[in-house]
Tab-separated table of C-alpha atoms and ligand atoms in Angstrom:
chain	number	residue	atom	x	y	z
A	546	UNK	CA	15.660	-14.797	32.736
A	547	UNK	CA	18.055	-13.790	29.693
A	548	UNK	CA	16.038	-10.293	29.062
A	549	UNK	CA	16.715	-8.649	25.577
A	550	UNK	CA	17.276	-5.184	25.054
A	551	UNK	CA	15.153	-2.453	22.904
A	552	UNK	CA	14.851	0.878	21.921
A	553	UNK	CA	11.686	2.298	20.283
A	554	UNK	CA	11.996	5.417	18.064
A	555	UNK	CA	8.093	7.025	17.609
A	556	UNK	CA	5.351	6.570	20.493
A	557	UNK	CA	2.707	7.796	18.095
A	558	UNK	CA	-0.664	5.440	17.302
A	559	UNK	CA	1.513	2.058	16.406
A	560	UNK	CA	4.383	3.098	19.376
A	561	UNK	CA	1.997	3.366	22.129
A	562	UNK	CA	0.279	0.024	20.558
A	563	UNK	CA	3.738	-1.579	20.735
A	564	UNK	CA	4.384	-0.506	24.390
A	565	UNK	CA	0.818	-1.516	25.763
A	566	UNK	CA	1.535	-5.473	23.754
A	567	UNK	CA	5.292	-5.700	25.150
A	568	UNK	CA	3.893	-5.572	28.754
A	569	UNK	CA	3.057	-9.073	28.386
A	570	UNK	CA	6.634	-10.279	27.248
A	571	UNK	CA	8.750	-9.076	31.003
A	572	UNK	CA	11.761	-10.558	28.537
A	573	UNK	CA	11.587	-7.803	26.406
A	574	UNK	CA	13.038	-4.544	28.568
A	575	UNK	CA	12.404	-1.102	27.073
A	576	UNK	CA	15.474	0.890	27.879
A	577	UNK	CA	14.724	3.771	26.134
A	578	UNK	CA	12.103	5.602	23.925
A	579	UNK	CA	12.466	8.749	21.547
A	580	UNK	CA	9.901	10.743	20.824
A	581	UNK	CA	9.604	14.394	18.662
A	582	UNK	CA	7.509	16.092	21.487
A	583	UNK	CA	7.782	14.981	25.526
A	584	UNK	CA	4.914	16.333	26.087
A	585	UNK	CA	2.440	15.302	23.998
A	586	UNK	CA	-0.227	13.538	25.751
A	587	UNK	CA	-0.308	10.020	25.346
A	588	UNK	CA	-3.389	6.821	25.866
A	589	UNK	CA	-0.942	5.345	28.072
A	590	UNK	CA	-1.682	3.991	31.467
A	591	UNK	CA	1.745	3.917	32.928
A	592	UNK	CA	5.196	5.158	31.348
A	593	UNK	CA	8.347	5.701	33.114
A	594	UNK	CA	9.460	9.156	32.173
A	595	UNK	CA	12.727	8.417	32.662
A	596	UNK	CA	13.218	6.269	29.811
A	597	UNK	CA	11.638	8.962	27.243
A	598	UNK	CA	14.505	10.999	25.129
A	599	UNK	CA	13.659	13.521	22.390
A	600	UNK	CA	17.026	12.811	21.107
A	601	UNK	CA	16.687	9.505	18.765
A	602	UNK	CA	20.837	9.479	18.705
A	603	UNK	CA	21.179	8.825	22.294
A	604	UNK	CA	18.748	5.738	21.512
A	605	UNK	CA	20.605	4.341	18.067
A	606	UNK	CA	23.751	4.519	19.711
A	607	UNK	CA	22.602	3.562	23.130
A	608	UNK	CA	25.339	0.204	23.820
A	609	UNK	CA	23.078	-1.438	26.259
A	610	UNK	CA	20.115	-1.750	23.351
A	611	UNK	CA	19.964	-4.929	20.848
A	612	UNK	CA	17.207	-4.036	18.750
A	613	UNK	CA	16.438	-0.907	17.070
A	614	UNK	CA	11.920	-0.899	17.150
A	615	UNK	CA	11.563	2.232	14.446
A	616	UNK	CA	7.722	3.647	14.427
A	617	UNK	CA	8.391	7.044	13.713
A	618	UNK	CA	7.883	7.003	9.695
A	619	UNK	CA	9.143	8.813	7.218
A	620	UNK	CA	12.569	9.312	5.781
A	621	UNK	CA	14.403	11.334	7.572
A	622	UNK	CA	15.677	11.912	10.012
A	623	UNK	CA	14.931	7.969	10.209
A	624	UNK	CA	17.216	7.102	7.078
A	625	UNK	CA	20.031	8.381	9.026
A	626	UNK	CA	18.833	7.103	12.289
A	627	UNK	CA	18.929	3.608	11.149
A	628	UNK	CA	22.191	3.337	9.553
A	629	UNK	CA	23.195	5.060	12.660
A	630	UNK	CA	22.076	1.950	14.275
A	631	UNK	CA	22.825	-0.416	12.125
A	632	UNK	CA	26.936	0.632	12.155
A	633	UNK	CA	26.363	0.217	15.814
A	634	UNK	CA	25.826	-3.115	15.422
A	635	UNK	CA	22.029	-3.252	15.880
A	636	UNK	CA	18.880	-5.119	14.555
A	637	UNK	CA	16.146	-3.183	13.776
A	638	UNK	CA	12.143	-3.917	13.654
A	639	UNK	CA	10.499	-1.051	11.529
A	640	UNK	CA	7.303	-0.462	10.585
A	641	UNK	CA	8.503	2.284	8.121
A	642	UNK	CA	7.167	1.160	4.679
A	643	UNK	CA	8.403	4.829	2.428
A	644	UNK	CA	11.848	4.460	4.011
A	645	UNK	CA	12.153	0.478	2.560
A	646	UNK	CA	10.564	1.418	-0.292
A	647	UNK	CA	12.951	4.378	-1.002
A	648	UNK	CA	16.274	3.174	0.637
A	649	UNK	CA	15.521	-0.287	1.819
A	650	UNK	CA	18.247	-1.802	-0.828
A	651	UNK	CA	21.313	0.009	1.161
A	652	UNK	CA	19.343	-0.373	4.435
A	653	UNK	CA	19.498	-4.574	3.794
A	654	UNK	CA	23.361	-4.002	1.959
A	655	UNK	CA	24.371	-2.371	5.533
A	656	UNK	CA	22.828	-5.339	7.625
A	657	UNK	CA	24.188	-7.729	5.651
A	658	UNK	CA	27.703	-6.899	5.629
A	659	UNK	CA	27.006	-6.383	9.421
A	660	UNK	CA	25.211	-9.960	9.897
A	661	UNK	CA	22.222	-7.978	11.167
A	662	UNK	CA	18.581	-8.548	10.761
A	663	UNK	CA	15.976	-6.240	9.805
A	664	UNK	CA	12.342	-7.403	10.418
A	665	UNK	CA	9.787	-5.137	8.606
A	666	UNK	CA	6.130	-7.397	8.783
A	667	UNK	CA	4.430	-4.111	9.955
A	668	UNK	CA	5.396	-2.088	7.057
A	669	UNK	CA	3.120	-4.125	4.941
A	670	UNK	CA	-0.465	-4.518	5.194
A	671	UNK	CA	-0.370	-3.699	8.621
A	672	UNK	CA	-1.345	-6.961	11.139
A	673	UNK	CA	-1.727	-9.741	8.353
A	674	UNK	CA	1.665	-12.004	8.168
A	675	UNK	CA	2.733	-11.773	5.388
A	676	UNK	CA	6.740	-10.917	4.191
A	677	UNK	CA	7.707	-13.850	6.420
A	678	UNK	CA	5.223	-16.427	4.652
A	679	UNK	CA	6.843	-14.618	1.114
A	680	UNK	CA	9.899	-14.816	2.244
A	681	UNK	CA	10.480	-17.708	3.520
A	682	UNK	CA	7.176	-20.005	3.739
A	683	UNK	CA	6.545	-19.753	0.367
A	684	UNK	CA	10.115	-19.697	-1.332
A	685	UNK	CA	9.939	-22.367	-3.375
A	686	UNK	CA	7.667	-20.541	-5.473
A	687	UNK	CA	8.095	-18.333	-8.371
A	688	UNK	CA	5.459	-15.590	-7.978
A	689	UNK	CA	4.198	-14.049	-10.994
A	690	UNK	CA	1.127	-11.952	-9.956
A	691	UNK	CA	0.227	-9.753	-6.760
A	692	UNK	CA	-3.198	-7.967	-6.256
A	693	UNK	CA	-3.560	-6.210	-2.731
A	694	UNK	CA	-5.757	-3.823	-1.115
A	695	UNK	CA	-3.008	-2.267	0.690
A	696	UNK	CA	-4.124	0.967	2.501
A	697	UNK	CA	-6.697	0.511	4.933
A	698	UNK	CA	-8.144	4.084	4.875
A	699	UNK	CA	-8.906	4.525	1.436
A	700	UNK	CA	-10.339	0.903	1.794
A	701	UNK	CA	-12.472	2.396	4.633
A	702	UNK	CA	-13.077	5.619	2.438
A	703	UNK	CA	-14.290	3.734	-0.460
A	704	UNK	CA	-16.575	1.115	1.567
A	705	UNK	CA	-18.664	4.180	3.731
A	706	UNK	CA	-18.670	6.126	0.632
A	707	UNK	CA	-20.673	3.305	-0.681
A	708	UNK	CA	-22.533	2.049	2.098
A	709	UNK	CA	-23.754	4.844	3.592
A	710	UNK	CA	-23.928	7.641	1.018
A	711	UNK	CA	-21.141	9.621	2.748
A	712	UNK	CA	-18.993	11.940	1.502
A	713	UNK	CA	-15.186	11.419	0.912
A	714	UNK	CA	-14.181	14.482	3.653
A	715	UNK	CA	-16.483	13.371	6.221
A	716	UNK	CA	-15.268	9.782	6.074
A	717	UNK	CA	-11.788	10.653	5.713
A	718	UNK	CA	-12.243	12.492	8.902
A	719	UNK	CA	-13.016	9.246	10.318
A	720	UNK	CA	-10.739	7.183	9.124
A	721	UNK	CA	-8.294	9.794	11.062
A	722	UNK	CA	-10.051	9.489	14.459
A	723	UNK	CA	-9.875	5.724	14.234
A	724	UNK	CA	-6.151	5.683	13.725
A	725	UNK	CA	-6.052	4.283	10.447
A	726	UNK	CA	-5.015	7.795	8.333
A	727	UNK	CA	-1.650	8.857	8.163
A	728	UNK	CA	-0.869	12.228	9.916
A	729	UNK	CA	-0.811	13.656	6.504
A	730	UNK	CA	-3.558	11.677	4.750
A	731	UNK	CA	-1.748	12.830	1.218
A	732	UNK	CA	-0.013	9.572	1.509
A	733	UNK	CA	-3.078	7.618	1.697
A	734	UNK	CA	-5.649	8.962	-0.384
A	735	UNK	CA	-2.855	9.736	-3.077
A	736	UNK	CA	-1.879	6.104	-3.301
A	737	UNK	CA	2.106	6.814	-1.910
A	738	UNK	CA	1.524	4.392	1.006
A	739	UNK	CA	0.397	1.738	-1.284
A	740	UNK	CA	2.786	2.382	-3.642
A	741	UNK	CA	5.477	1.949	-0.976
A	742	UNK	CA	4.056	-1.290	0.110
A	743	UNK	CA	3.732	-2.876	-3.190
A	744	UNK	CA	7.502	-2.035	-4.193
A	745	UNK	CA	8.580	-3.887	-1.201
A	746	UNK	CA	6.208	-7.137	-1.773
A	747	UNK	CA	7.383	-7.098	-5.508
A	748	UNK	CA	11.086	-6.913	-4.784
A	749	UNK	CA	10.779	-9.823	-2.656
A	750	UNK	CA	8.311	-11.727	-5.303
A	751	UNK	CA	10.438	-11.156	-8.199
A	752	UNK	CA	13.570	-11.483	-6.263
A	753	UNK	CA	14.759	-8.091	-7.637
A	754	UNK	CA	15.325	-4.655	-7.717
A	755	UNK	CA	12.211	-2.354	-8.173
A	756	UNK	CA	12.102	1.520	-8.755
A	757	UNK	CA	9.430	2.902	-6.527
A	758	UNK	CA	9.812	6.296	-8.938
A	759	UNK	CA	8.890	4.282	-11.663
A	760	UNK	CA	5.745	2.568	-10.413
A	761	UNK	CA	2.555	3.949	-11.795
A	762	UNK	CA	0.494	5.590	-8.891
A	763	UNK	CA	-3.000	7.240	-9.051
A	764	UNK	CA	-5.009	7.706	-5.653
A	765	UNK	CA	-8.631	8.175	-4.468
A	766	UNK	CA	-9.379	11.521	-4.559
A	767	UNK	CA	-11.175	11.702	-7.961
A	768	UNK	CA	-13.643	9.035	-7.226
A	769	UNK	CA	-17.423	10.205	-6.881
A	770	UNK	CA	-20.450	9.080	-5.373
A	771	UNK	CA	-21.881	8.911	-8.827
A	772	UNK	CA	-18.994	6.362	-9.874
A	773	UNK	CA	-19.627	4.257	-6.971
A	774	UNK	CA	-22.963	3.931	-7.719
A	775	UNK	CA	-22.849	3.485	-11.591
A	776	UNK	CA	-20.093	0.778	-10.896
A	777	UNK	CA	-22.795	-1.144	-8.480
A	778	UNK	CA	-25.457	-1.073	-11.109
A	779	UNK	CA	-23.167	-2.881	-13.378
A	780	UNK	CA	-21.706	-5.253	-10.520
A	781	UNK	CA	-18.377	-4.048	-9.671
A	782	UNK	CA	-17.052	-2.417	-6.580
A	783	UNK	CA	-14.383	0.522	-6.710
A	784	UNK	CA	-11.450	-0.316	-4.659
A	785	UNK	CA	-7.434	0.949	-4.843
A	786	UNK	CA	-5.596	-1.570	-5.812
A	787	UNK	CA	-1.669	-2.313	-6.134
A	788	UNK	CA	-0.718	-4.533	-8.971
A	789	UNK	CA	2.276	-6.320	-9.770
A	790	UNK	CA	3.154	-8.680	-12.062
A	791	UNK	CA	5.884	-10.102	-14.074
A	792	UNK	CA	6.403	-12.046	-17.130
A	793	UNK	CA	8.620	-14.564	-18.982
A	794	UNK	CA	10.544	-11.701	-20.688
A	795	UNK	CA	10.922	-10.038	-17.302
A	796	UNK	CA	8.613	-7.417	-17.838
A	797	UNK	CA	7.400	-6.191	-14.173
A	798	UNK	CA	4.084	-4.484	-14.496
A	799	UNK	CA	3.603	-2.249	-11.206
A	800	UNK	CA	1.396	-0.098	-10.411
A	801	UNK	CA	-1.730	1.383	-7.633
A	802	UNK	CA	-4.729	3.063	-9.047
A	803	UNK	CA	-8.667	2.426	-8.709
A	804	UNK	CA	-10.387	-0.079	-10.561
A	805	UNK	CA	-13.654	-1.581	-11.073
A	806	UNK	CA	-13.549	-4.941	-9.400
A	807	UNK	CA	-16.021	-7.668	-10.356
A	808	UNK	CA	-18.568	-8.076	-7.171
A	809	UNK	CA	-17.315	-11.716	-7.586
A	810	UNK	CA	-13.555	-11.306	-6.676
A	811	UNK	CA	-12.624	-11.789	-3.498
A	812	UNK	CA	-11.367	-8.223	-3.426
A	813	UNK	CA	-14.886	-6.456	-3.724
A	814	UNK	CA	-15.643	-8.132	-0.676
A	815	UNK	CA	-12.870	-6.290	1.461
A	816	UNK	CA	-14.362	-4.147	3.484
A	817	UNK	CA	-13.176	-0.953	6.108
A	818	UNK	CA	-9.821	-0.841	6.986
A	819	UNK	CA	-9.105	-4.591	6.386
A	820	UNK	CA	-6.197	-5.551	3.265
A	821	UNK	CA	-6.012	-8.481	1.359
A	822	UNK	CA	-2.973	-9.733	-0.570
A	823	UNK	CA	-3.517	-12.270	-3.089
A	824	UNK	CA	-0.567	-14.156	-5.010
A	825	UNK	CA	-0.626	-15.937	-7.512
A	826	UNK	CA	2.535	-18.394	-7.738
A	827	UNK	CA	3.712	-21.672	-9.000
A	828	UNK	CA	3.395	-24.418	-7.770
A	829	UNK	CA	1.212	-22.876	-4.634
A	830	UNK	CA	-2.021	-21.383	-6.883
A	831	UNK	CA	-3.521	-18.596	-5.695
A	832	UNK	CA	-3.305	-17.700	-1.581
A	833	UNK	CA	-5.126	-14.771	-0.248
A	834	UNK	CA	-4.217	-13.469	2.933
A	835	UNK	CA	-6.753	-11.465	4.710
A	836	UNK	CA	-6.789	-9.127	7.796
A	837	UNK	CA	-6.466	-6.029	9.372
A	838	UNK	CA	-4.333	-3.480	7.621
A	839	UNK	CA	-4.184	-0.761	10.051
A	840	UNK	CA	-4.800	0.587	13.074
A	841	UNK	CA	-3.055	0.642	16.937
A	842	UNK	CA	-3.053	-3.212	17.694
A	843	UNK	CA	-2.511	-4.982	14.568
A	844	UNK	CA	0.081	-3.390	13.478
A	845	UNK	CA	1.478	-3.358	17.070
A	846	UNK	CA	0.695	-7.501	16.638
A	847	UNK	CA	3.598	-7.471	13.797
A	848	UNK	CA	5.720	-5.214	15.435
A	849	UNK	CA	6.528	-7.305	18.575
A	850	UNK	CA	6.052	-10.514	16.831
A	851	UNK	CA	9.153	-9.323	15.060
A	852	UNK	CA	10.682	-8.521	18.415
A	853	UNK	CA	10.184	-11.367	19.816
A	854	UNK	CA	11.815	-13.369	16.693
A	855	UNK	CA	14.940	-11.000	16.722
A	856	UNK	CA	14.877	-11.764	20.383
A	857	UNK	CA	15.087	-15.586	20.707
A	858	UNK	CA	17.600	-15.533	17.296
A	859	UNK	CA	19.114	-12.911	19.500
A	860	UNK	CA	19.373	-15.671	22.705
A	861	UNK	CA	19.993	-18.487	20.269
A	862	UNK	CA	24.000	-17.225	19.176
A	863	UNK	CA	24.766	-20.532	18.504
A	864	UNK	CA	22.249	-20.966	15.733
A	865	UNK	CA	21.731	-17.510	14.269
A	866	UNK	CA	21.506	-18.281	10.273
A	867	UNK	CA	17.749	-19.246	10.889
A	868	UNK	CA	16.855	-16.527	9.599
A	869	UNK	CA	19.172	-16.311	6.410
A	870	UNK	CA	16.318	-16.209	4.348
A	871	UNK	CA	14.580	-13.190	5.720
A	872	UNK	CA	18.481	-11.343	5.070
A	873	UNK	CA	17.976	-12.465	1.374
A	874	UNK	CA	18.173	-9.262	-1.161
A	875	UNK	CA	17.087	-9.660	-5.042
A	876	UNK	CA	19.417	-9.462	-7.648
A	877	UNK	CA	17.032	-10.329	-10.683
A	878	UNK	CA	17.017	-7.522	-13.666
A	879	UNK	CA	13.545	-6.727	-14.417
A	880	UNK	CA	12.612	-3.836	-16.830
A	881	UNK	CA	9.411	-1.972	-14.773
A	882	UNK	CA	6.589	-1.435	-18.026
A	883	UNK	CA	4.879	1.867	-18.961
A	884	UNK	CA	1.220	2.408	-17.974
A	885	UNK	CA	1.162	3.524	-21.237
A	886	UNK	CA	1.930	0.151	-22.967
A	887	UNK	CA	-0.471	-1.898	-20.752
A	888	UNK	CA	-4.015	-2.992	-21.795
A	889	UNK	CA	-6.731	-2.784	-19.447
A	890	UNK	CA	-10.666	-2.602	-19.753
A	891	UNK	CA	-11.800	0.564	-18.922
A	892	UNK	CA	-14.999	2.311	-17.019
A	893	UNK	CA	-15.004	5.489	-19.172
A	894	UNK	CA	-18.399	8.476	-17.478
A	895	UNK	CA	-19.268	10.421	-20.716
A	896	UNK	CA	-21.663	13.989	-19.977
A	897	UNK	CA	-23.271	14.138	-23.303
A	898	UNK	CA	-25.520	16.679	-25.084
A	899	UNK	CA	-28.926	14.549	-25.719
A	900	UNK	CA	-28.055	14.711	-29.626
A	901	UNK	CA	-29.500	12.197	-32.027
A	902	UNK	CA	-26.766	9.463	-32.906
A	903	UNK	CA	-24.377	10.662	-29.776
A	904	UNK	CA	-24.179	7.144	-28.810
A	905	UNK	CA	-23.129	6.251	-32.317
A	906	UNK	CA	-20.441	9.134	-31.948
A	907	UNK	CA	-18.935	7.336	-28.857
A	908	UNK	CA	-19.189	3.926	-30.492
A	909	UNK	CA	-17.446	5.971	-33.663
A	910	UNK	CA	-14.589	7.595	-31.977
A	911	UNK	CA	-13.703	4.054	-29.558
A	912	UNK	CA	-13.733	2.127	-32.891
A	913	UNK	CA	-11.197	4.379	-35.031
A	914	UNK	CA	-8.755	4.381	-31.517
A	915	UNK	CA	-9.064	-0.013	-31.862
A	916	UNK	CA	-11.517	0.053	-29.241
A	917	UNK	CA	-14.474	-2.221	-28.773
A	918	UNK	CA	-17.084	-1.219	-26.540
A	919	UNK	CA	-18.398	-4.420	-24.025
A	920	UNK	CA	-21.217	-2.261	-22.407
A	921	UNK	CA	-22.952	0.693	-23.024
A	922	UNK	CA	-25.389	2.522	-20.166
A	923	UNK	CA	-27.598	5.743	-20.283
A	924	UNK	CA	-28.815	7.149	-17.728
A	925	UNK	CA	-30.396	11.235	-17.388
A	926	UNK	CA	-31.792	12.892	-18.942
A	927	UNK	CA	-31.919	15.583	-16.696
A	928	UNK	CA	-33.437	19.249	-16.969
A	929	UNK	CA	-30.277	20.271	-18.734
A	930	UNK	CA	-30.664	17.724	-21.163
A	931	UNK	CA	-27.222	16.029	-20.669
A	932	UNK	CA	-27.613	12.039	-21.091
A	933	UNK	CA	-24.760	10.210	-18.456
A	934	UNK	CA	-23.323	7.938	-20.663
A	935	UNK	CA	-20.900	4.608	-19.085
A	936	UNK	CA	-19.298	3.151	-21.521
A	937	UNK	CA	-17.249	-0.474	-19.940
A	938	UNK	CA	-14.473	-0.860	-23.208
A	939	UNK	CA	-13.121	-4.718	-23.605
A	940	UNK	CA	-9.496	-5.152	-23.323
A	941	UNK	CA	-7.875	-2.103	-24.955
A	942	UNK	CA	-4.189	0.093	-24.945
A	943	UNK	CA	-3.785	2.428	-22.471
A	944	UNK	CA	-2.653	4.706	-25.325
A	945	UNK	CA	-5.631	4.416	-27.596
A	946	UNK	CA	-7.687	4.881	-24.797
A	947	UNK	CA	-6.001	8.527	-24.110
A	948	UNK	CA	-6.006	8.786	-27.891
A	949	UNK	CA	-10.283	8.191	-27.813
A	950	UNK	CA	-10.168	10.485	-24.542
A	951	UNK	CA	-8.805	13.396	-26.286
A	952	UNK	CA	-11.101	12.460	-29.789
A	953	UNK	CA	-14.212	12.680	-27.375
A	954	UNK	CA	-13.068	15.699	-25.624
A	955	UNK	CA	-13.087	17.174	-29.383
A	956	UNK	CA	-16.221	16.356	-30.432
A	957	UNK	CA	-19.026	19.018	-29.864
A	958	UNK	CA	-21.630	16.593	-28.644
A	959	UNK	CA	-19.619	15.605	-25.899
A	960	UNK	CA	-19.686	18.035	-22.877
A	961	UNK	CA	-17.332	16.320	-20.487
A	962	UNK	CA	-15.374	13.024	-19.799
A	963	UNK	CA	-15.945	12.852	-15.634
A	964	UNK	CA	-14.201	9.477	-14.892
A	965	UNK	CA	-11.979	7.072	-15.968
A	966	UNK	CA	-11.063	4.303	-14.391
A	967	UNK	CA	-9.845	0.255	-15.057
A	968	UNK	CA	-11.159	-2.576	-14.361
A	969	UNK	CA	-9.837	-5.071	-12.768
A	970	UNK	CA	-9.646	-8.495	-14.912
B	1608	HSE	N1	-2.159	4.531	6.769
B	1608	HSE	C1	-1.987	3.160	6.456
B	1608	HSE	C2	-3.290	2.607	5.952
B	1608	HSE	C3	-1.615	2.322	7.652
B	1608	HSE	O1	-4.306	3.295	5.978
B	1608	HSE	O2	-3.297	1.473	5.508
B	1608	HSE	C4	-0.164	2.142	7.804
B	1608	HSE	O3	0.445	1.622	6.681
């Protein structure tokens, strides 16, 4: 048997997951592993030592390996690492979703001129498939809309927060334990990770170049219990969600933040640490994908399915433009929109003094800023006679919204604005 060649950079949570799934595949031979810290304990049954490096270099340029397997994350040193690999005529598997969102464009430019392959399926949404269906399964589409749940612990987060009352540290500690959490959580619960992941799944959708500086990005951290439970009582469920879409003018509109999601989209209904990804394209419809986002084994499931594609392309010289498409970069123009110029509907949480006509105040204020109210709910009044006011706007400017924000924040029978967040339509 014709074995193929690897070298894994990272043996963290999705490394070890990697290792423990390759011991089916006796074609696939490890020749070396870096890691940052030899001895770090690891849940591995059996490891031979003497493939373990701390010195990814001797890996990259390593002439006995074919394929690069990166794991490690972040950017560097792994920018470096992988053009160190890639000029030493290596295909790489990575599962590095801030390094492709960042410098994925000269990443692909290097490969191509090289006739190398870079497979990436676990940088996105963890175990569900779903760059090669884009990519190539789907290409005779023109997709103009992407909604995803893309980050499986502020999923998780979100979902105990509002199933079981807990609070956001305690379940964030959670998500941690069960591998889901990045090292850093910052990257999670600030909405970076998704952000990263959505830049990639638009550049391939709109066949172009995307800006991941320029995509609007608001995290978790600000969301309450008392949201939660205000958006149940009017039938919505907060969730992060990355958005992009595009239209006929070539106007990308991209961006992660929370929003209100009807109880009847398919989204409300994604629960713990699972993502969904649903497109919207023509001629297809509408396809959802749905699965787990994180975690040891599925992402480990893309990982070596990735392998073991690079690895029979790799056996299969003869035929090796099979994968053409997945080598494919976009060269579209598309001019990334403003938050600021996009209209929404909007969840606005209003403290108010219990003043006669402080509803009609509200109403006042959203009216001169060209906003019409769609619901209205009171609830208080508490000892310190402060009425919780939600006020659900109908489609309005982000603009006039922070235009009403600031009028409300004037007014003296307003004591504080505590939330605001969009809804999903
Ligand atoms: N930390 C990520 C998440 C998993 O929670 O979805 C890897 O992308």
């Amino acid at each position: 048997m014709k074995r193929v060649n690897i070298g894994i950079i990272g043996l963290g949570t999705v490394g070890c997951g990697v290792v423990k799934t390759l011991k089916a595949f006796p074609e696939i031979n490890i020749v070396q592993i870096a890691v940052r810290n030899k001895n770090k304990k690891r849940n591995l049954d059996s490891l031979d030592e003497s493939i373990i490096t701390d010195n990814a270099y001797d890996v990259v340029n390593n002439p006995e390996i074919d394929i690069i397997v990166e794991v490690a994350g972040g950017v560097e040193p792994t920018f470096d690492l992988l053009k160190t690999a890639l000029k030493s005529d290596k295909h790489i598997v990575t599962a590095n979703k801030e390094l492709l969102a960042k410098h994925g464009d000269e990443l692909f430019q290097l490969a191509n001129d090289r006739n190398l392959i870079i497979l990436y399926e676990a940088a996105i949404a963890g175990g569900i498939p779903i760059i090669m269906p884009l990519k190539m399964t789907l290409c005779a589409n023109k997709i103009s809309r992407i909604e995803g749940i893309l980050n499986g612990t502020t999923n998780y987060i979100l979902t105990k927060m509002k199933e079981n009352n807990e609070s956001y540290d305690d379940v964030l500690k959670e998500a941690q334990e069960l591998g889901y959490a990045e090292t850093d959580p910052t990257n999670d619960v600030m909405g970076y990770d998704a952000a990263y992941k959505i830049c990639t799944l638009a550049k391939i959708a709109f066949n172009s170049q995307i800006d991941i500086n320029k995509i609007y990005t608001e995290g978790i951290t600000k969301i309450t219990d008392e949201d939660i439970s205000f958006a149940n009582e009017l039938g919505y469920t907060i969730k992060l969600v990355a958005q992009a879409s595009v239209n006929e003018k070539s106007e990308a509109d991209i961006r992660v933040h929370p929003v209100l999601v009807s109880n009847d989209n398919v989204l409300a209904k994604i629960s713990n640490a699972t993502n969904a990804v649903k497109l919207c394209g023509t001629p297809v419809g509408e396809v959802c994908f749905i699965g787990p986002g994180a975690g040891e084994m599925p992402t480990a499931s893309s990982v070596v399915g990735d392998i073991l594609i690079l690895a029979s392309e790799i056996k299969n010289a003869n035929n090796s433009k099979s994968l053409s498409l997945m080598m494919k970069t976009g060269n579209k123009n598309v001019t990334q929109v403003d938050i600021s110029n996009t209209i929404n509907e909007y969840y606005i949480l209003i403290f108010a003094k219990n003043n006669k006509g402080v509803i009609g105040t509200i109403g006042k204020i959203c009216g001169d800023n060209n906003i019409s109210i769609q619901t209205v709910m009171q609830r208080g009044i508490e000892n310190d006679n402060m009425a919780k006011i939600v006020v659900i706007t109908s489609k309005s400017q982000e603009l006039d919204v922070k235009n009403a924000i600031c009028d409300l924040k004037n007014n003296e029978s307003i004591c504080e604005i505590k939330s605001l967040i969009r809804v999903l339509n």
